[in-house]
mmCIF file of C-alpha atoms in Angstrom:
data_model
loop_
_atom_site.group_PDB
_atom_site.id
_atom_site.type_symbol
_atom_site.label_atom_id
_atom_site.label_comp_id
_atom_site.label_asym_id
_atom_site.label_seq_id
_atom_site.Cartn_x
_atom_site.Cartn_y
_atom_site.Cartn_z
ATOM 1 C CA MET A 594 -30.436 9.374 2.485
ATOM 2 C CA GLY A 595 -30.225 6.416 4.875
ATOM 3 C CA PRO A 596 -31.656 2.914 4.414
ATOM 4 C CA LEU A 597 -34.953 3.528 2.744
ATOM 5 C CA GLU A 598 -36.870 1.154 4.967
ATOM 6 C CA ASP A 599 -36.182 3.503 7.876
ATOM 7 C CA LEU A 600 -37.152 6.805 6.218
ATOM 8 C CA LYS A 601 -39.175 9.081 8.504
ATOM 9 C CA GLY A 602 -40.437 6.181 10.528
ATOM 10 C CA ASN A 603 -42.544 4.877 7.667
ATOM 11 C CA ARG A 604 -43.117 1.168 7.334
ATOM 12 C CA ALA A 605 -41.582 -0.676 4.378
ATOM 13 C CA GLU A 606 -41.792 -4.255 3.249
ATOM 14 C CA ALA A 607 -38.583 -6.217 2.537
ATOM 15 C CA VAL A 608 -38.922 -8.774 -0.244
ATOM 16 C CA SER A 609 -36.185 -11.312 -1.066
ATOM 17 C CA VAL A 610 -35.758 -11.767 -4.799
ATOM 18 C CA ILE A 611 -33.443 -13.243 -7.399
ATOM 19 C CA SER A 612 -32.531 -16.641 -5.953
ATOM 20 C CA GLY A 613 -32.064 -15.275 -2.483
ATOM 21 C CA ARG A 614 -29.019 -13.232 -3.457
ATOM 22 C CA LEU A 615 -30.676 -9.821 -3.616
ATOM 23 C CA ASP A 616 -33.109 -7.975 -1.401
ATOM 24 C CA ALA A 617 -35.310 -5.280 -2.875
ATOM 25 C CA ARG A 618 -36.238 -3.023 0.002
ATOM 26 C CA LEU A 619 -39.292 -1.002 -0.843
ATOM 27 C CA PRO A 620 -39.492 2.399 0.834
ATOM 28 C CA ALA A 621 -42.311 4.392 2.228
ATOM 29 C CA VAL A 622 -43.180 7.912 1.141
ATOM 30 C CA ASP A 623 -39.929 9.838 1.332
ATOM 31 C CA ASP A 624 -41.199 13.401 1.499
ATOM 32 C CA LYS A 625 -44.013 13.293 4.063
ATOM 33 C CA GLU A 626 -43.465 14.720 7.502
ATOM 34 C CA ALA A 627 -46.500 13.049 9.046
ATOM 35 C CA PRO A 628 -45.461 11.211 12.189
ATOM 36 C CA VAL A 629 -46.339 7.583 12.729
ATOM 37 C CA THR A 630 -48.941 8.590 15.333
ATOM 38 C CA THR A 631 -51.121 10.167 12.656
ATOM 39 C CA GLY A 632 -51.919 6.724 11.350
ATOM 40 C CA PHE A 633 -50.077 7.355 8.098
ATOM 41 C CA ASP A 634 -49.814 4.085 6.225
ATOM 42 C CA PHE A 635 -48.092 2.880 3.102
ATOM 43 C CA SER A 636 -48.393 -0.659 1.763
ATOM 44 C CA PRO A 637 -46.077 -1.578 -1.146
ATOM 45 C CA LYS A 638 -46.406 -5.009 -2.687
ATOM 46 C CA LEU A 639 -43.873 -6.568 -5.019
ATOM 47 C CA VAL A 640 -45.173 -7.018 -8.557
ATOM 48 C CA ASP A 641 -42.053 -8.358 -10.313
ATOM 49 C CA VAL A 642 -38.266 -8.178 -10.394
ATOM 50 C CA THR A 643 -36.056 -8.985 -13.381
ATOM 51 C CA GLN A 644 -32.281 -9.063 -13.452
ATOM 52 C CA GLY A 645 -30.217 -8.464 -16.563
ATOM 53 C CA ALA A 646 -26.465 -8.804 -16.910
ATOM 54 C CA ARG A 647 -25.813 -5.358 -15.454
ATOM 55 C CA SER A 648 -29.132 -4.063 -14.152
ATOM 56 C CA VAL A 649 -32.150 -4.852 -12.000
ATOM 57 C CA GLN A 650 -35.694 -3.782 -12.833
ATOM 58 C CA ILE A 651 -38.381 -3.817 -10.163
ATOM 59 C CA ALA A 652 -42.087 -3.033 -10.106
ATOM 60 C CA VAL A 653 -44.192 -2.480 -6.972
ATOM 61 C CA ARG A 654 -47.817 -1.760 -6.385
ATOM 62 C CA VAL A 655 -48.358 1.098 -3.963
ATOM 63 C CA THR A 656 -51.707 1.507 -2.243
ATOM 64 C CA ASP A 657 -52.437 4.564 -0.150
ATOM 65 C CA THR A 658 -54.716 3.478 2.690
ATOM 66 C CA ILE A 659 -55.296 6.848 4.378
ATOM 67 C CA GLY A 660 -55.732 9.256 1.509
ATOM 68 C CA VAL A 661 -52.234 10.739 1.505
ATOM 69 C CA PRO A 662 -50.744 9.625 -1.826
ATOM 70 C CA PRO A 663 -46.971 9.521 -2.253
ATOM 71 C CA SER A 664 -45.355 12.186 -4.363
ATOM 72 C CA SER A 665 -42.408 9.878 -5.069
ATOM 73 C CA VAL A 666 -41.261 6.321 -4.534
ATOM 74 C CA ALA A 667 -37.638 5.173 -4.335
ATOM 75 C CA TRP A 668 -35.938 1.914 -3.511
ATOM 76 C CA GLN A 669 -32.712 0.237 -2.401
ATOM 77 C CA LEU A 670 -30.975 -2.955 -3.521
ATOM 78 C CA ASN A 671 -28.740 -4.979 -1.202
ATOM 79 C CA HIS A 672 -26.434 -7.834 -2.172
ATOM 80 C CA GLU A 673 -26.146 -9.676 1.112
ATOM 81 C CA THR A 674 -23.240 -11.999 0.283
ATOM 82 C CA ALA A 675 -20.988 -9.518 -1.531
ATOM 83 C CA GLY A 676 -21.754 -6.399 0.473
ATOM 84 C CA LEU A 677 -23.142 -4.479 -2.495
ATOM 85 C CA SER A 678 -25.633 -1.720 -1.750
ATOM 86 C CA MET A 679 -27.260 0.398 -4.447
ATOM 87 C CA VAL A 680 -29.956 3.056 -4.188
ATOM 88 C CA GLY A 681 -32.254 3.294 -7.180
ATOM 89 C CA ASP A 682 -33.681 6.395 -8.775
ATOM 90 C CA TYR A 683 -37.201 7.432 -7.922
ATOM 91 C CA MET A 684 -39.611 5.009 -9.490
ATOM 92 C CA THR A 685 -42.036 6.012 -12.226
ATOM 93 C CA LEU A 686 -45.771 5.481 -12.019
ATOM 94 C CA ALA A 687 -46.349 2.948 -14.797
ATOM 95 C CA SER A 688 -50.053 2.231 -14.375
ATOM 96 C CA GLY A 689 -52.950 3.158 -12.108
ATOM 97 C CA ASN A 690 -52.789 6.338 -10.102
ATOM 98 C CA ASP A 691 -50.990 7.784 -7.108
ATOM 99 C CA ARG A 692 -53.483 6.165 -4.718
ATOM 100 C CA ASP A 693 -53.291 2.690 -6.195
ATOM 101 C CA GLY A 694 -50.691 2.227 -8.870
ATOM 102 C CA VAL A 695 -47.712 0.247 -10.085
ATOM 103 C CA TYR A 696 -44.340 2.004 -9.932
ATOM 104 C CA ARG A 697 -41.358 0.802 -11.955
ATOM 105 C CA GLY A 698 -37.648 1.516 -11.638
ATOM 106 C CA GLU A 699 -34.284 0.287 -12.904
ATOM 107 C CA ILE A 700 -30.774 0.490 -11.549
ATOM 108 C CA GLN A 701 -27.392 -0.485 -12.936
ATOM 109 C CA VAL A 702 -25.367 -2.719 -10.657
ATOM 110 C CA MET A 703 -21.687 -1.805 -10.281
ATOM 111 C CA ASP A 704 -19.199 -4.629 -10.607
ATOM 112 C CA PRO A 705 -16.326 -4.555 -8.114
ATOM 113 C CA PRO A 706 -13.077 -2.949 -9.307
ATOM 114 C CA SER A 707 -10.881 -5.565 -11.015
ATOM 115 C CA ASN A 708 -7.144 -6.200 -11.470
ATOM 116 C CA VAL A 709 -6.422 -4.758 -8.042
ATOM 117 C CA LYS A 710 -2.635 -4.764 -7.659
ATOM 118 C CA ALA A 711 -0.406 -3.588 -4.830
ATOM 119 C CA GLU A 712 3.336 -2.927 -4.990
ATOM 120 C CA PRO A 713 5.864 -1.532 -2.528
ATOM 121 C CA PHE A 714 6.313 2.225 -2.601
ATOM 122 C CA GLU A 715 9.327 4.004 -1.121
ATOM 123 C CA THR A 716 9.893 3.380 2.598
ATOM 124 C CA GLY A 717 6.935 1.926 4.473
ATOM 125 C CA GLY A 718 4.501 2.526 1.648
ATOM 126 C CA ALA A 719 2.395 0.795 -0.977
ATOM 127 C CA ARG A 720 0.847 1.855 -4.266
ATOM 128 C CA VAL A 721 -2.499 0.301 -5.221
ATOM 129 C CA THR A 722 -3.923 0.352 -8.763
ATOM 130 C CA TRP A 723 -7.079 -1.139 -10.288
ATOM 131 C CA THR A 724 -9.393 -1.214 -13.289
ATOM 132 C CA PRO A 725 -12.731 0.621 -12.909
ATOM 133 C CA PRO A 726 -16.014 -1.331 -12.911
ATOM 134 C CA SER A 727 -17.129 -2.217 -16.413
ATOM 135 C CA VAL A 728 -20.507 -0.521 -15.891
ATOM 136 C CA THR A 729 -21.359 2.491 -13.792
ATOM 137 C CA ASP A 730 -24.224 4.932 -13.993
ATOM 138 C CA PRO A 731 -22.969 7.655 -16.391
ATOM 139 C CA ARG A 732 -24.982 10.247 -14.496
ATOM 140 C CA LEU A 733 -23.059 9.654 -11.287
ATOM 141 C CA SER A 734 -19.466 10.422 -10.319
ATOM 142 C CA THR A 735 -17.673 7.274 -9.147
ATOM 143 C CA ARG A 736 -15.191 7.392 -6.272
ATOM 144 C CA TYR A 737 -13.160 4.617 -4.714
ATOM 145 C CA MET A 738 -12.746 3.745 -1.056
ATOM 146 C CA VAL A 739 -9.483 1.875 -0.469
ATOM 147 C CA THR A 740 -8.867 0.108 2.832
ATOM 148 C CA ALA A 741 -5.571 -1.377 4.012
ATOM 149 C CA HIS A 742 -5.653 -4.599 6.023
ATOM 150 C CA PRO A 743 -4.817 -5.229 8.790
ATOM 151 C CA SER A 744 -4.193 -1.582 9.725
ATOM 152 C CA GLY A 745 -7.623 -0.348 8.606
ATOM 153 C CA ALA A 746 -6.165 2.813 7.037
ATOM 154 C CA THR A 747 -8.623 4.166 4.460
ATOM 155 C CA GLN A 748 -8.459 6.560 1.518
ATOM 156 C CA THR A 749 -11.156 7.842 -0.817
ATOM 157 C CA VAL A 750 -9.871 8.813 -4.268
ATOM 158 C CA ALA A 751 -11.325 9.804 -7.625
ATOM 159 C CA SER A 752 -8.561 8.183 -9.728
ATOM 160 C CA THR A 753 -7.621 4.506 -10.043
ATOM 161 C CA THR A 754 -4.473 4.799 -7.925
ATOM 162 C CA ALA A 755 -4.033 5.148 -4.181
ATOM 163 C CA THR A 756 -0.729 5.529 -2.327
ATOM 164 C CA PHE A 757 -0.318 4.601 1.332
ATOM 165 C CA THR A 758 2.648 5.686 3.440
ATOM 166 C CA GLY A 759 3.665 5.121 7.031
ATOM 167 C CA LEU A 760 2.617 1.461 7.107
ATOM 168 C CA PRO A 761 4.312 -0.564 9.875
ATOM 169 C CA LEU A 762 7.563 -2.002 8.503
ATOM 170 C CA GLY A 763 7.840 -5.743 8.015
ATOM 171 C CA GLU A 764 4.077 -6.358 7.890
ATOM 172 C CA ASP A 765 2.139 -7.809 4.964
ATOM 173 C CA PHE A 766 -0.851 -5.830 3.700
ATOM 174 C CA THR A 767 -3.757 -6.408 1.338
ATOM 175 C CA PHE A 768 -6.081 -3.702 0.067
ATOM 176 C CA ASP A 769 -9.825 -3.710 -0.609
ATOM 177 C CA VAL A 770 -11.148 -1.306 -3.248
ATOM 178 C CA VAL A 771 -14.868 -0.442 -3.337
ATOM 179 C CA ALA A 772 -16.474 1.700 -6.046
ATOM 180 C CA VAL A 773 -18.799 4.310 -4.529
ATOM 181 C CA ASN A 774 -21.202 6.831 -6.016
ATOM 182 C CA ASP A 775 -24.343 8.628 -4.941
ATOM 183 C CA ALA A 776 -26.380 5.544 -5.750
ATOM 184 C CA GLY A 777 -24.432 3.207 -3.470
ATOM 185 C CA SER A 778 -21.352 1.004 -3.538
ATOM 186 C CA SER A 779 -19.969 -2.085 -5.236
ATOM 187 C CA ALA A 780 -18.572 -5.214 -3.725
ATOM 188 C CA ALA A 781 -14.840 -5.045 -2.931
ATOM 189 C CA GLY A 782 -11.953 -6.016 -5.190
ATOM 190 C CA THR A 783 -8.970 -7.313 -3.193
ATOM 191 C CA SER A 784 -5.279 -6.934 -4.002
ATOM 192 C CA ASN A 785 -2.339 -9.256 -3.647
ATOM 193 C CA ALA A 786 -0.333 -9.117 -0.432
ATOM 194 C CA VAL A 787 2.583 -6.695 -0.280
ATOM 195 C CA ARG A 788 5.120 -6.104 2.485
ATOM 196 C CA SER A 789 5.859 -2.676 3.925
ATOM 197 C CA SER A 790 9.626 -2.309 3.739
ATOM 198 C CA ILE A 791 12.733 -0.179 3.230
ATOM 199 C CA PRO A 792 14.075 -0.173 -0.366
ATOM 200 C CA VAL A 793 17.773 -0.938 -0.846
ATOM 201 C CA LYS A 794 19.472 -1.025 -4.259
ATOM 202 C CA GLY A 795 21.942 -3.855 -4.702
ATOM 203 C CA SER A 796 23.793 -3.409 -7.998
ATOM 204 C CA VAL A 797 26.549 -5.915 -8.780
ATOM 205 C CA THR A 798 29.273 -4.805 -11.208
ATOM 206 C CA PHE A 799 31.324 -7.001 -13.538
ATOM 207 C CA GLY A 800 34.880 -6.255 -14.645
ATOM 208 C CA ASP A 801 35.347 -8.146 -17.895
ATOM 209 C CA ARG A 802 38.833 -7.809 -19.355
ATOM 210 C CA CYS A 803 38.290 -10.135 -22.337
ATOM 211 C CA GLY A 804 39.426 -13.338 -20.679
ATOM 212 C CA ALA A 805 42.333 -11.603 -18.995
ATOM 213 C CA SER A 806 43.519 -12.288 -15.462
ATOM 214 C CA GLY A 807 41.622 -9.313 -14.063
ATOM 215 C CA ASP A 808 38.099 -10.646 -14.755
ATOM 216 C CA CYS A 809 36.003 -10.144 -11.633
ATOM 217 C CA TYR A 810 32.676 -9.187 -10.107
ATOM 218 C CA GLU A 811 32.176 -6.821 -7.188
ATOM 219 C CA ILE A 812 29.673 -7.073 -4.320
ATOM 220 C CA PRO A 813 28.678 -3.632 -2.959
ATOM 221 C CA GLN A 814 28.290 -2.632 0.672
ATOM 222 C CA THR A 815 24.483 -2.526 1.007
ATOM 223 C CA GLY A 816 23.481 -4.729 3.932
ATOM 224 C CA LEU A 817 21.811 -7.182 1.537
ATOM 225 C CA MET A 818 22.687 -10.865 1.243
ATOM 226 C CA TYR A 819 24.327 -12.081 -2.010
ATOM 227 C CA ASP A 820 24.568 -15.607 -3.446
ATOM 228 C CA HIS A 821 26.640 -16.940 -6.378
ATOM 229 C CA TRP A 822 24.999 -19.526 -8.683
ATOM 230 C CA ASP A 823 26.243 -21.456 -11.708
ATOM 231 C CA ALA A 824 24.517 -21.986 -15.071
ATOM 232 C CA GLN A 825 22.726 -25.103 -13.756
ATOM 233 C CA GLY A 826 21.222 -23.211 -10.832
ATOM 234 C CA GLN A 827 23.550 -24.767 -8.261
ATOM 235 C CA LEU A 828 24.660 -22.574 -5.361
ATOM 236 C CA ILE A 829 28.415 -22.004 -5.497
ATOM 237 C CA SER A 830 28.725 -19.726 -2.505
ATOM 238 C CA GLY A 831 26.202 -17.961 -0.330
ATOM 239 C CA GLN A 832 26.097 -14.817 1.762
ATOM 240 C CA LEU A 833 29.012 -13.171 -0.014
ATOM 241 C CA THR A 834 30.623 -10.337 1.876
ATOM 242 C CA PRO A 835 31.268 -6.997 0.140
ATOM 243 C CA GLY A 836 34.362 -7.039 -2.030
ATOM 244 C CA ARG A 837 35.852 -8.066 -5.376
ATOM 245 C CA TYR A 838 35.867 -11.704 -6.512
ATOM 246 C CA PRO A 839 37.744 -13.348 -9.429
ATOM 247 C CA ALA A 840 35.417 -14.651 -12.132
ATOM 248 C CA SER A 841 35.332 -16.818 -15.230
ATOM 249 C CA GLY A 842 32.645 -18.335 -17.431
ATOM 250 C CA TYR A 843 28.973 -17.868 -16.494
ATOM 251 C CA VAL A 844 28.227 -16.000 -13.272
ATOM 252 C CA ARG A 845 24.809 -15.377 -11.685
ATOM 253 C CA ILE A 846 24.515 -13.287 -8.540
ATOM 254 C CA GLY A 847 21.270 -12.937 -6.592
ATOM 255 C CA ALA A 848 20.500 -10.445 -3.815
ATOM 256 C CA TRP A 849 18.027 -10.877 -0.973
ATOM 257 C CA SER A 850 17.397 -9.706 2.566
ATOM 258 C CA ASP A 851 16.947 -11.688 5.748
ATOM 259 C CA ASP A 852 15.298 -8.645 7.327
ATOM 260 C CA PRO A 853 11.518 -8.592 6.630
ATOM 261 C CA SER A 854 11.565 -4.805 6.765
ATOM 262 C CA VAL A 855 14.082 -4.533 3.867
ATOM 263 C CA ARG A 856 13.493 -5.267 0.178
ATOM 264 C CA VAL A 857 15.742 -5.261 -2.883
ATOM 265 C CA ASP A 858 14.850 -2.185 -4.923
ATOM 266 C CA GLY A 859 15.111 -2.799 -8.655
ATOM 267 C CA PRO A 860 16.858 -5.862 -10.116
ATOM 268 C CA SER A 861 17.634 -8.639 -7.644
ATOM 269 C CA GLU A 862 19.667 -10.812 -10.025
ATOM 270 C CA TRP A 863 22.595 -10.161 -12.347
ATOM 271 C CA THR A 864 24.290 -12.456 -14.873
ATOM 272 C CA HIS A 865 27.398 -12.223 -17.023
ATOM 273 C CA THR A 866 29.430 -14.613 -19.159
ATOM 274 C CA PHE A 867 33.158 -13.929 -19.123
ATOM 275 C CA ASP A 868 35.278 -14.741 -22.161
ATOM 276 C CA ALA A 869 37.272 -17.921 -21.767
ATOM 277 C CA SER A 870 40.356 -16.357 -23.354
ATOM 278 C CA VAL A 871 41.544 -13.289 -25.204
ATOM 279 C CA PRO A 872 39.860 -13.173 -28.649
ATOM 280 C CA PHE A 873 43.011 -12.645 -30.717
ATOM 281 C CA ALA A 874 46.232 -14.629 -30.472
ATOM 282 C CA ASP A 875 48.332 -11.574 -31.366
ATOM 283 C CA VAL A 876 46.669 -9.222 -28.848
ATOM 284 C CA PRO A 877 48.072 -10.104 -25.407
ATOM 285 C CA GLU A 878 46.884 -8.584 -22.166
ATOM 286 C CA GLY A 879 48.737 -5.353 -21.465
ATOM 287 C CA MET A 880 49.054 -4.319 -25.106
ATOM 288 C CA ALA A 881 48.055 -0.757 -25.938
ATOM 289 C CA PHE A 882 44.342 -0.570 -26.745
ATOM 290 C CA PHE A 883 43.862 -4.145 -25.493
ATOM 291 C CA GLN A 884 40.348 -3.456 -24.143
ATOM 292 C CA ASP A 885 39.316 -1.609 -27.293
ATOM 293 C CA MET A 886 40.349 -4.441 -29.595
ATOM 294 C CA CYS A 887 38.605 -6.954 -27.334
ATOM 295 C CA TRP A 888 35.480 -4.797 -27.506
ATOM 296 C CA MET A 889 35.659 -4.895 -31.322
ATOM 297 C CA ALA A 890 35.615 -8.691 -31.137
ATOM 298 C CA GLU A 891 32.852 -8.878 -28.515
ATOM 299 C CA LYS A 892 30.562 -6.630 -30.588
ATOM 300 C CA LYS A 893 31.458 -8.588 -33.747
ATOM 301 C CA ILE A 894 32.694 -5.422 -35.419
ATOM 302 C CA SER A 895 35.993 -7.117 -36.187
ATOM 303 C CA THR A 896 36.204 -10.845 -36.868
ATOM 304 C CA GLY A 897 39.955 -10.869 -37.518
ATOM 305 C CA TRP A 898 41.819 -13.408 -39.627
ATOM 306 C CA ASP A 899 41.445 -17.142 -39.060
ATOM 307 C CA VAL A 900 44.804 -18.794 -38.386
ATOM 308 C CA ALA A 901 45.901 -22.140 -37.018
ATOM 309 C CA GLY A 902 44.846 -22.272 -33.392
ATOM 310 C CA GLY A 903 42.677 -19.157 -33.343
ATOM 311 C CA LYS A 904 42.333 -15.669 -34.787
ATOM 312 C CA GLU A 905 44.623 -12.713 -35.363
ATOM 313 C CA TYR A 906 43.748 -9.036 -35.223
ATOM 314 C CA ARG A 907 47.035 -7.775 -36.727
ATOM 315 C CA PRO A 908 46.980 -4.557 -34.738
ATOM 316 C CA MET A 909 49.946 -2.932 -36.497
ATOM 317 C CA GLN A 910 48.574 -3.485 -40.010
ATOM 318 C CA PRO A 911 46.868 -0.524 -41.760
ATOM 319 C CA VAL A 912 43.120 -0.740 -42.350
ATOM 320 C CA ASN A 913 42.041 -0.681 -45.976
ATOM 321 C CA ARG A 914 38.994 1.266 -47.023
ATOM 322 C CA ASP A 915 36.953 -1.882 -47.775
ATOM 323 C CA ALA A 916 37.564 -3.271 -44.249
ATOM 324 C CA MET A 917 36.777 0.145 -42.779
ATOM 325 C CA ALA A 918 33.394 0.028 -44.551
ATOM 326 C CA ALA A 919 32.695 -3.362 -42.953
ATOM 327 C CA PHE A 920 33.634 -2.044 -39.484
ATOM 328 C CA MET A 921 31.320 0.962 -39.779
ATOM 329 C CA TYR A 922 28.420 -1.088 -41.152
ATOM 330 C CA ARG A 923 28.674 -3.535 -38.236
ATOM 331 C CA LEU A 924 29.083 -0.678 -35.753
ATOM 332 C CA ALA A 925 25.754 0.676 -37.026
ATOM 333 C CA GLY A 926 24.128 -2.642 -36.111
ATOM 334 C CA SER A 927 24.276 -4.213 -39.592
ATOM 335 C CA PRO A 928 21.079 -2.462 -40.732
ATOM 336 C CA THR A 929 18.849 -4.045 -43.352
ATOM 337 C CA PHE A 930 20.103 -2.912 -46.734
ATOM 338 C CA THR A 931 19.747 -4.231 -50.266
ATOM 339 C CA PRO A 932 22.797 -3.174 -52.292
ATOM 340 C CA PRO A 933 22.099 -1.765 -55.751
ATOM 341 C CA LYS A 934 22.669 -3.878 -58.833
ATOM 342 C CA VAL A 935 24.608 -0.983 -60.352
ATOM 343 C CA SER A 936 27.599 0.002 -58.222
ATOM 344 C CA PRO A 937 27.831 3.622 -57.012
ATOM 345 C CA PHE A 938 31.611 3.408 -57.602
ATOM 346 C CA LYS A 939 33.274 2.469 -60.905
ATOM 347 C CA ASP A 940 36.075 0.477 -59.231
ATOM 348 C CA ILE A 941 33.879 -1.974 -57.306
ATOM 349 C CA THR A 942 31.187 -4.401 -58.492
ATOM 350 C CA PRO A 943 28.501 -6.460 -56.768
ATOM 351 C CA THR A 944 31.008 -9.329 -56.607
ATOM 352 C CA THR A 945 33.691 -7.284 -54.828
ATOM 353 C CA ALA A 946 34.394 -8.266 -51.198
ATOM 354 C CA PHE A 947 32.451 -5.990 -48.820
ATOM 355 C CA TYR A 948 30.468 -4.534 -51.753
ATOM 356 C CA LYS A 949 27.287 -4.318 -49.652
ATOM 357 C CA GLU A 950 29.076 -2.423 -46.876
ATOM 358 C CA MET A 951 30.769 0.033 -49.252
ATOM 359 C CA ALA A 952 27.485 0.652 -51.095
ATOM 360 C CA TRP A 953 25.800 1.266 -47.740
ATOM 361 C CA LEU A 954 28.391 3.941 -46.879
ATOM 362 C CA ALA A 955 27.557 5.679 -50.150
ATOM 363 C CA SER A 956 23.783 5.405 -49.567
ATOM 364 C CA GLN A 957 24.169 7.081 -46.171
ATOM 365 C CA GLY A 958 26.402 9.866 -47.465
ATOM 366 C CA ILE A 959 29.229 8.675 -45.227
ATOM 367 C CA SER A 960 31.640 8.089 -48.099
ATOM 368 C CA THR A 961 31.491 10.183 -51.261
ATOM 369 C CA GLY A 962 34.541 8.636 -52.942
ATOM 370 C CA TRP A 963 36.726 10.425 -55.483
ATOM 371 C CA SER A 964 35.130 12.280 -58.389
ATOM 372 C CA MET A 965 36.681 11.303 -61.716
ATOM 373 C CA PRO A 966 36.975 13.443 -64.907
ATOM 374 C CA ASP A 967 34.344 11.324 -66.668
ATOM 375 C CA GLY A 968 31.806 12.111 -63.924
ATOM 376 C CA SER A 969 32.090 8.725 -62.220
ATOM 377 C CA LYS A 970 33.325 8.025 -58.689
ATOM 378 C CA GLU A 971 35.943 5.681 -57.287
ATOM 379 C CA TYR A 972 35.999 4.140 -53.820
ATOM 380 C CA ARG A 973 39.566 2.701 -53.937
ATOM 381 C CA PRO A 974 38.804 -0.242 -51.628
ATOM 382 C CA LEU A 975 42.360 -1.544 -51.206
ATOM 383 C CA GLN A 976 43.832 1.842 -50.320
ATOM 384 C CA PRO A 977 44.586 2.334 -46.602
ATOM 385 C CA VAL A 978 42.221 4.762 -44.951
ATOM 386 C CA ASN A 979 43.956 7.919 -43.743
ATOM 387 C CA ARG A 980 43.189 9.334 -40.330
ATOM 388 C CA ASP A 981 41.786 12.573 -41.765
ATOM 389 C CA ALA A 982 39.359 10.643 -43.973
ATOM 390 C CA MET A 983 38.384 8.465 -41.005
ATOM 391 C CA ALA A 984 37.492 11.613 -39.044
ATOM 392 C CA ALA A 985 35.178 12.668 -41.878
ATOM 393 C CA PHE A 986 33.571 9.219 -42.006
ATOM 394 C CA MET A 987 32.910 9.190 -38.255
ATOM 395 C CA HIS A 988 31.458 12.717 -38.269
ATOM 396 C CA ARG A 989 29.084 11.864 -41.114
ATOM 397 C CA MET A 990 28.082 8.589 -39.467
ATOM 398 C CA ALA A 991 27.114 10.621 -36.391
ATOM 399 C CA LYS A 992 24.706 12.588 -38.668
ATOM 400 C CA SER A 993 27.109 15.536 -38.989
ATOM 401 C CA PRO A 994 26.244 17.211 -35.665
ATOM 402 C CA VAL A 995 26.577 20.984 -35.447
ATOM 403 C CA PHE A 996 30.067 21.819 -34.248
ATOM 404 C CA THR A 997 32.169 24.973 -34.295
ATOM 405 C CA PRO A 998 35.850 24.013 -34.448
ATOM 406 C CA PRO A 999 38.200 25.907 -32.121
ATOM 407 C CA LYS A 1000 40.410 28.633 -33.543
ATOM 408 C CA VAL A 1001 43.429 26.924 -31.967
ATOM 409 C CA SER A 1002 43.943 23.319 -33.101
ATOM 410 C CA PRO A 1003 43.905 20.641 -30.359
ATOM 411 C CA PHE A 1004 46.668 18.786 -32.263
ATOM 412 C CA SER A 1005 50.168 20.105 -32.906
ATOM 413 C CA SER A 1006 50.448 18.063 -36.139
ATOM 414 C CA ARG A 1007 47.715 20.089 -37.849
#
């Protein structure tokens, strides 16, 4: 159905209402085939218009001047400044008769889609999302017409997402979204600007050797531009070429592109703080398991022993079972745990060093201790932990995953 004032050549009266913002266009008879030359006439006169928060009600008086009463009356609402256009349902005869009567109708006005957002999508594309209008006519199926500017590409979708591809590279686009149903259309919601571009990932890697001489960061070969900044936001060096660079302290690397058709895909900034020195005085660079012991310190699993001038790890010293409990508790993230007032082991008390950690091992079924003849259990905290027992602890800490051991041992010392 086209503009109702033009239906079948019939004459309609346009009446401006509601502070000049809305026009109620009153139609002629919409189902009569009589041509204009027959003298068919139809004279609607506005009775009243009221506007609520989400609807417009209108009443018109229809007088048939030639004896051909209308079988139905419909109407259209235009919002001149916002571009809204809504077609109302057929109006209902409220008083009088079909030759001289007052017809009333109501229509809900669709708000424009809100929160319209555009983001780059793959190469030369954009994805547009939005929130539906807060009120739509529940009897009508709402669709959305999405238009890209300046290209003019248009899509009509039923969901609240539209994806455009093949947009000219290097150009900025905005998108208008209009809600449409059989009753008309809303005003447009407009997105932010987004640039059509080629995505390029620009990951920077850091080689942290616990304050050792090999600390570095590496710039990949991507075609992007990379800058090095300090903790105060001062540029240290710009436009770094691909390669490996020595590093110390705080390092911030940012990636960007001087080509408008290229964008950084994913993170565009990376930071890392390198250790000023090795964490333990007795663990020099090059020692066996150097990285592993440094990792223990970085994750605060091992705090070592405080000595004059620093800390010691004492790598060749056996680990006692109480210290092992502390390591495993910290490895688990130091979970919240209230140790029991009554010890699960007869040889430790709530005042024993690492009591909480040893009690936690028991609560998790990681350590069962030794069963004693009197029915109690011992933990033996100052006894070095054997490697076979450590294997059992680790397996239980991993929730005892299903595993079928091989028939041939992987170790000759079985």
